[in-house]
Structures are given as C-alpha cells and as structure tokens.
C-alpha cells in the first residue's frame, strides 16, 4: 500500500478500484481558459464533465488518472470540483506534453525536476492540490527538448517516488527509446506506463517493452477520426492474443477521452457525437468483445484494478 495524491487529498492505493489510467477533462493550452475564456466555456465544461463522470461512476469506474499537463490546459480546481460532486477519484499530473514551455528550453533536468517536484509535494497553481503522476511526451524521433523532459521526469520520479506516464505517436516503436532513456537515468521500468501503444499492432515491440517491465497503455481504442490506424476490433482481437499468452499483468486499458475539445479542427480526436460513451467506451465495447471471445472476467479485473494499483505501488 502507498499513498497517492488525488485532487481531493491522499488516496490509499488499495482503494483505487477500477481505474482509467489515461484520460483528460479539457483539451486546450496553457492559460487559455483564463486569457480567452470564450474558447473554453467553463460552466458548460463542468456540466458535461459531471455527466460523463457520473455515468462512469454508475458503470463501476472508481478512479480517473487525468494526464493533462500545463501545456494541455490542466485545470486542477475544476478537477477538484468534479471529484467532490461526482465522487470520482481523480489523480492529476505534473510534467509536459508536446507543447513544451519555452521557459524550459536549455534548462537542466534538475532545474525542471525542482518545479515538477514542487507540484507533487506542495501543490499546483497556488493550491494544495498535488500531482500524483508525471506525464511526458515525445515524437519520433525524440527531439532535444523532449529528451530533456524525459530526463527531468526520471529525476522527479527519483525524488518523489511518483510514477511516470508517457505519450507516444502512432505507428512507431518510440516507446523503446523512451525506456532506454529512463534506464540511463536509473528508473525501474515497472514505474513507467507507455501510452498509446495500441496505435500499432506490433507484437515484437509490445513484448520487448513488457519484458523490460513497462506497463502498456491500451488507451486509444475508438478509431473514429483515425482512419490510418487499425480498427478497434482488430486491436481488441490482437489484445486477446497477448492476454492468452500471459501478458495481462502488464496491460491497462483507457480511452484518452476529452470531455471538451477547444480545437475547431480535431483530427484524430473523436467528438462527442462519434463517441457518446465517453469514459465508458471500453466498458460498452472492448470489454464485451474480450469476454465474448473467451477472456475470463478475472483477466479484465487484472487490467482494470490490479495493474493500476501495482503501477502506483511500483510493483515488479
């Protein structure tokens, strides 16, 4: 058992329950909701989020890891409000996505780790709301600034014990390079979640990461808006093969859902019309397909309940 920072206080890892490890509330940018509030209707966002999180709680989901960082428009006060209203346990993130702040350019990993550790140990945006996960993202190839973020995440992890979660681009094997950099920094890879890996069906790639100890994020399952990617049915059937081969203890499932998209053009991001299920898309689609194909419910429980707990506890 370990203590996890949630947006409403300390959360016992044994109380995580059914956990979505990679989701979002608002897709925007740093400062957008304050500087240009007309681009993110906060009242409408709260209303929609209450609906989405309430449905998720009713469907049996207990915890959402909200992996929006500063550059994605992270709003921890809104997360706290939604958590208090709906009863959903929410864990928020420090770190950086692809829109790395220019103020980070040329800094040292230790300098950035100071900032991120403060958000874990003291609070975010002048509040006492603390981050419970470190989010970083790269393209392929990994840029100089992105490598800096990976190394800063590793240093932050060593200081705080908080696990790392990553973003990877579709149809690449870049997760292995992320792992290589974390290994250089001395990170035990069982503390790392490599996101969006099911954007490609590549057994050698996936098995190599799991054998390193990483948790795989099977977290983009609704292919609407992503015609270049395998269908969700093909990805789910491939997931079944990995599960049958004994890899259930290294895979977690999520949706990468955004309650609100502030972009007018959203290629690759399903709209509410395309995905009315929101946070329960997997419950309504992926999980039934797995069960219908013979996957035991105990294996589903491993992915949705046991693995998130083990990830936060740093279990091998």
XYZ file of C-alpha atoms in Angstrom:
316
model
C 0.000 0.000 0.000
C 1.185 3.528 -0.832
C -0.364 6.955 -0.530
C -1.308 8.566 -3.852
C -2.010 12.259 -4.355
C -5.551 12.774 -5.618
C -7.134 16.154 -6.288
C -9.100 15.871 -3.031
C -6.287 14.552 -0.841
C -4.420 11.350 -0.097
C -5.743 8.179 -1.725
C -4.788 4.734 -0.418
C -3.567 2.672 -3.378
C -5.714 -0.256 -2.245
C -8.777 1.976 -2.764
C -8.079 2.783 -6.430
C -10.585 0.222 -7.712
C -11.450 0.207 -11.417
C -9.025 2.789 -12.806
C -8.747 4.588 -16.144
C -5.018 5.400 -16.388
C -5.018 7.881 -19.301
C -7.870 10.375 -19.677
C -8.473 14.124 -19.970
C -11.002 16.709 -18.856
C -10.269 19.668 -21.163
C -8.084 19.773 -24.274
C -6.789 23.348 -24.526
C -3.465 25.063 -23.821
C -1.599 26.853 -21.062
C -3.633 29.822 -19.805
C -6.320 29.581 -22.493
C -9.297 29.273 -20.144
C -8.188 32.371 -18.201
C -6.966 34.587 -21.049
C -9.565 33.597 -23.651
C -12.462 32.216 -21.600
C -14.747 32.248 -24.635
C -12.700 29.342 -26.030
C -13.441 27.103 -23.038
C -16.935 27.519 -21.603
C -16.175 26.578 -18.002
C -19.822 26.261 -16.948
C -20.625 24.009 -19.909
C -17.428 22.059 -19.299
C -18.403 21.459 -15.691
C -21.911 20.397 -16.714
C -20.639 17.945 -19.339
C -17.930 16.627 -17.032
C -20.403 15.988 -14.235
C -22.495 13.983 -16.676
C -19.532 11.991 -18.005
C -18.034 11.244 -14.608
C -21.411 10.396 -13.079
C -22.068 7.861 -15.842
C -18.596 6.443 -15.337
C -19.161 6.054 -11.595
C -22.508 4.364 -12.235
C -20.763 1.964 -14.632
C -18.310 0.930 -11.915
C -15.293 3.155 -12.566
C -13.685 4.390 -9.354
C -10.622 6.406 -10.390
C -9.540 8.503 -13.370
C -5.916 9.491 -13.934
C -6.227 12.881 -15.648
C -2.950 13.280 -17.534
C -3.319 16.870 -18.772
C -0.233 18.969 -18.112
C 0.272 22.743 -18.076
C 0.570 22.909 -21.861
C -2.682 20.946 -22.308
C -4.691 23.395 -20.218
C -4.681 21.491 -16.916
C -7.346 22.839 -14.524
C -6.889 21.246 -11.113
C -9.550 23.364 -9.425
C -12.144 22.128 -11.899
C -10.958 18.559 -11.338
C -11.396 19.032 -7.593
C -14.928 20.363 -8.074
C -15.880 17.479 -10.358
C -14.424 14.938 -7.951
C -16.323 16.378 -4.999
C -19.609 16.493 -6.923
C -19.450 13.052 -8.566
C -17.405 11.012 -6.108
C -14.917 10.064 -8.827
C -11.367 9.785 -7.516
C -9.136 11.877 -9.799
C -5.343 11.829 -9.926
C -3.772 14.770 -11.787
C -0.390 15.162 -13.463
C 2.705 17.282 -13.461
C 5.110 17.255 -16.399
C 4.774 18.351 -20.012
C 3.109 17.244 -23.234
C 4.470 18.137 -26.699
C 3.938 21.910 -26.329
C 6.964 22.241 -24.067
C 7.127 25.707 -22.444
C 9.895 27.804 -23.974
C 10.998 28.694 -20.467
C 12.143 25.073 -20.144
C 14.400 25.195 -23.203
C 18.078 24.911 -22.313
C 17.400 24.185 -18.649
C 18.869 21.219 -16.822
C 16.837 18.153 -15.846
C 17.417 19.040 -12.192
C 16.025 22.549 -12.673
C 12.804 21.201 -14.180
C 12.619 18.424 -11.593
C 12.594 21.151 -8.926
C 9.453 22.615 -10.495
C 7.681 19.317 -11.021
C 8.581 18.003 -7.560
C 7.038 21.131 -6.072
C 3.746 20.301 -7.805
C 3.871 16.837 -6.226
C 4.994 17.853 -2.753
C 3.441 21.315 -2.249
C 0.682 21.926 -4.773
C -0.264 23.297 -8.182
C -1.242 26.850 -9.183
C -1.231 28.175 -5.634
C -3.497 25.404 -4.329
C -2.794 22.426 -2.102
C -3.870 20.089 -4.931
C -0.897 17.833 -5.639
C 0.062 15.796 -8.689
C 0.124 12.011 -8.432
C 1.743 11.121 -11.752
C 4.458 12.550 -14.047
C 3.430 12.962 -17.707
C 5.868 13.355 -20.607
C 5.512 13.057 -24.376
C 7.702 12.594 -27.417
C 7.541 12.412 -31.156
C 9.628 10.079 -33.328
C 12.482 10.829 -33.406
C 12.762 12.270 -29.923
C 13.848 15.918 -30.033
C 16.445 17.535 -27.795
C 13.772 19.307 -25.745
C 11.699 16.125 -25.427
C 14.714 14.173 -24.190
C 15.198 16.874 -21.580
C 11.614 16.295 -20.422
C 12.180 12.530 -20.157
C 15.291 13.027 -18.050
C 13.523 15.600 -15.881
C 10.681 13.116 -15.350
C 13.189 10.490 -14.248
C 14.815 12.890 -11.768
C 11.382 13.880 -10.440
C 10.456 10.225 -10.030
C 13.631 9.523 -8.054
C 12.883 12.431 -5.710
C 9.202 11.723 -5.135
C 8.516 8.074 -5.956
C 5.663 9.157 -8.234
C 5.329 7.006 -11.395
C 5.809 8.159 -14.986
C 3.284 8.048 -17.831
C 4.112 8.826 -21.462
C 2.588 9.781 -24.791
C 3.826 8.078 -27.956
C 2.886 8.924 -31.562
C 1.002 6.389 -33.704
C 2.614 3.725 -35.853
C 6.058 3.991 -34.228
C 8.263 1.976 -31.862
C 9.435 5.026 -29.932
C 8.351 3.632 -26.562
C 11.520 1.537 -26.507
C 13.636 4.665 -26.922
C 11.734 6.338 -24.082
C 12.507 3.299 -21.943
C 16.187 3.420 -22.931
C 16.467 6.997 -21.676
C 14.670 6.158 -18.436
C 17.049 3.229 -17.939
C 20.016 5.563 -18.438
C 18.549 7.637 -15.619
C 18.266 4.598 -13.341
C 14.469 4.295 -13.374
C 12.972 0.880 -12.603
C 10.761 0.433 -15.649
C 7.932 -1.103 -13.625
C 7.310 2.543 -12.638
C 6.633 3.509 -16.274
C 3.421 3.444 -18.334
C 3.985 3.771 -22.095
C 0.884 5.349 -23.596
C -0.977 4.775 -26.867
C 0.928 1.611 -27.763
C -2.128 0.045 -29.404
C -1.863 2.597 -32.195
C 0.230 -0.113 -33.799
C -0.132 -3.896 -33.918
C 3.466 -4.988 -33.396
C 3.993 -7.960 -31.127
C 7.798 -7.726 -31.009
C 7.582 -4.073 -29.949
C 4.967 -4.690 -27.282
C 6.605 -7.782 -25.832
C 10.002 -6.056 -25.694
C 8.558 -3.218 -23.598
C 6.689 -5.555 -21.261
C 9.776 -7.689 -20.754
C 11.614 -4.505 -19.750
C 8.939 -4.128 -17.067
C 6.824 -1.343 -18.593
C 3.053 -1.189 -18.376
C 1.417 -0.818 -21.784
C -1.316 1.781 -22.235
C -4.050 0.223 -24.393
C -5.694 3.598 -24.332
C -6.765 4.646 -27.835
C -9.440 2.132 -28.695
C -12.049 4.187 -30.523
C -10.632 4.556 -34.048
C -13.119 7.218 -35.160
C -11.170 10.130 -36.595
C -8.083 7.954 -37.061
C -8.623 6.098 -40.370
C -4.906 5.318 -40.702
C -4.984 3.129 -37.588
C -6.165 -0.463 -37.170
C -9.845 -0.840 -36.339
C -10.802 -1.214 -32.711
C -11.988 -4.730 -33.461
C -8.605 -5.747 -34.896
C -6.772 -4.153 -31.988
C -9.017 -5.866 -29.467
C -8.586 -9.251 -31.119
C -4.820 -8.744 -31.041
C -5.065 -7.756 -27.365
C -6.838 -11.072 -26.754
C -3.800 -12.894 -28.158
C -1.458 -11.040 -25.778
C -3.750 -11.841 -22.864
C -3.891 -15.509 -23.818
C -0.091 -15.508 -23.923
C 0.111 -14.382 -20.303
C 0.743 -10.643 -20.563
C -2.345 -9.446 -18.696
C -0.290 -8.209 -15.739
C 1.426 -5.587 -17.924
C -1.518 -4.010 -19.765
C -4.000 -1.301 -18.720
C -6.977 -0.028 -20.691
C -8.312 3.503 -21.102
C -9.832 5.786 -23.771
C -7.826 9.057 -23.929
C -11.195 10.816 -23.810
C -11.593 14.607 -23.574
C -14.816 15.993 -22.129
C -14.166 19.242 -24.022
C -12.047 19.818 -27.132
C -11.262 23.517 -27.569
C -9.971 22.957 -31.108
C -12.278 23.510 -34.059
C -10.269 21.062 -36.169
C -9.769 17.845 -34.222
C -8.214 15.195 -36.481
C -7.646 12.007 -34.543
C -9.879 13.004 -31.642
C -13.387 11.520 -31.568
C -16.129 14.076 -30.986
C -18.970 13.579 -28.542
C -21.189 12.682 -31.488
C -18.719 9.975 -32.536
C -18.190 8.705 -29.005
C -21.285 9.331 -26.874
C -19.966 6.742 -24.392
C -17.043 8.926 -23.285
C -15.207 7.294 -20.381
C -17.262 4.086 -20.625
C -16.479 3.269 -24.263
C -14.306 0.328 -23.223
C -16.966 -0.971 -20.859
C -19.528 -0.898 -23.659
C -17.293 -2.157 -26.476
C -13.801 -3.507 -25.789
C -14.572 -5.470 -22.619
C -17.682 -7.225 -24.024
C -15.723 -8.221 -27.139
C -12.955 -9.698 -24.983
C -15.425 -11.569 -22.786
C -17.384 -12.859 -25.789
C -14.124 -14.227 -27.205
C -13.400 -16.132 -24.002
C -11.359 -13.771 -21.838
C -12.121 -14.508 -18.160
C -13.503 -11.660 -16.075
C -10.563 -12.188 -13.729
C -8.231 -11.083 -16.539
C -10.321 -7.943 -17.095
C -10.036 -7.249 -13.362
C -6.267 -7.631 -13.581
C -6.061 -4.910 -16.247
C -8.574 -2.518 -14.696
C -7.968 -2.938 -10.961
C -4.804 -4.855 -10.113
C -2.404 -3.292 -12.615
C -3.122 0.372 -11.781
C -2.570 -0.415 -8.110
C 0.662 -2.293 -8.830
C 1.847 0.547 -11.084
C 1.381 3.153 -8.370
C 2.927 0.851 -5.789
C 5.968 0.265 -8.013
C 5.478 -3.498 -8.046
C 7.561 -5.630 -10.384
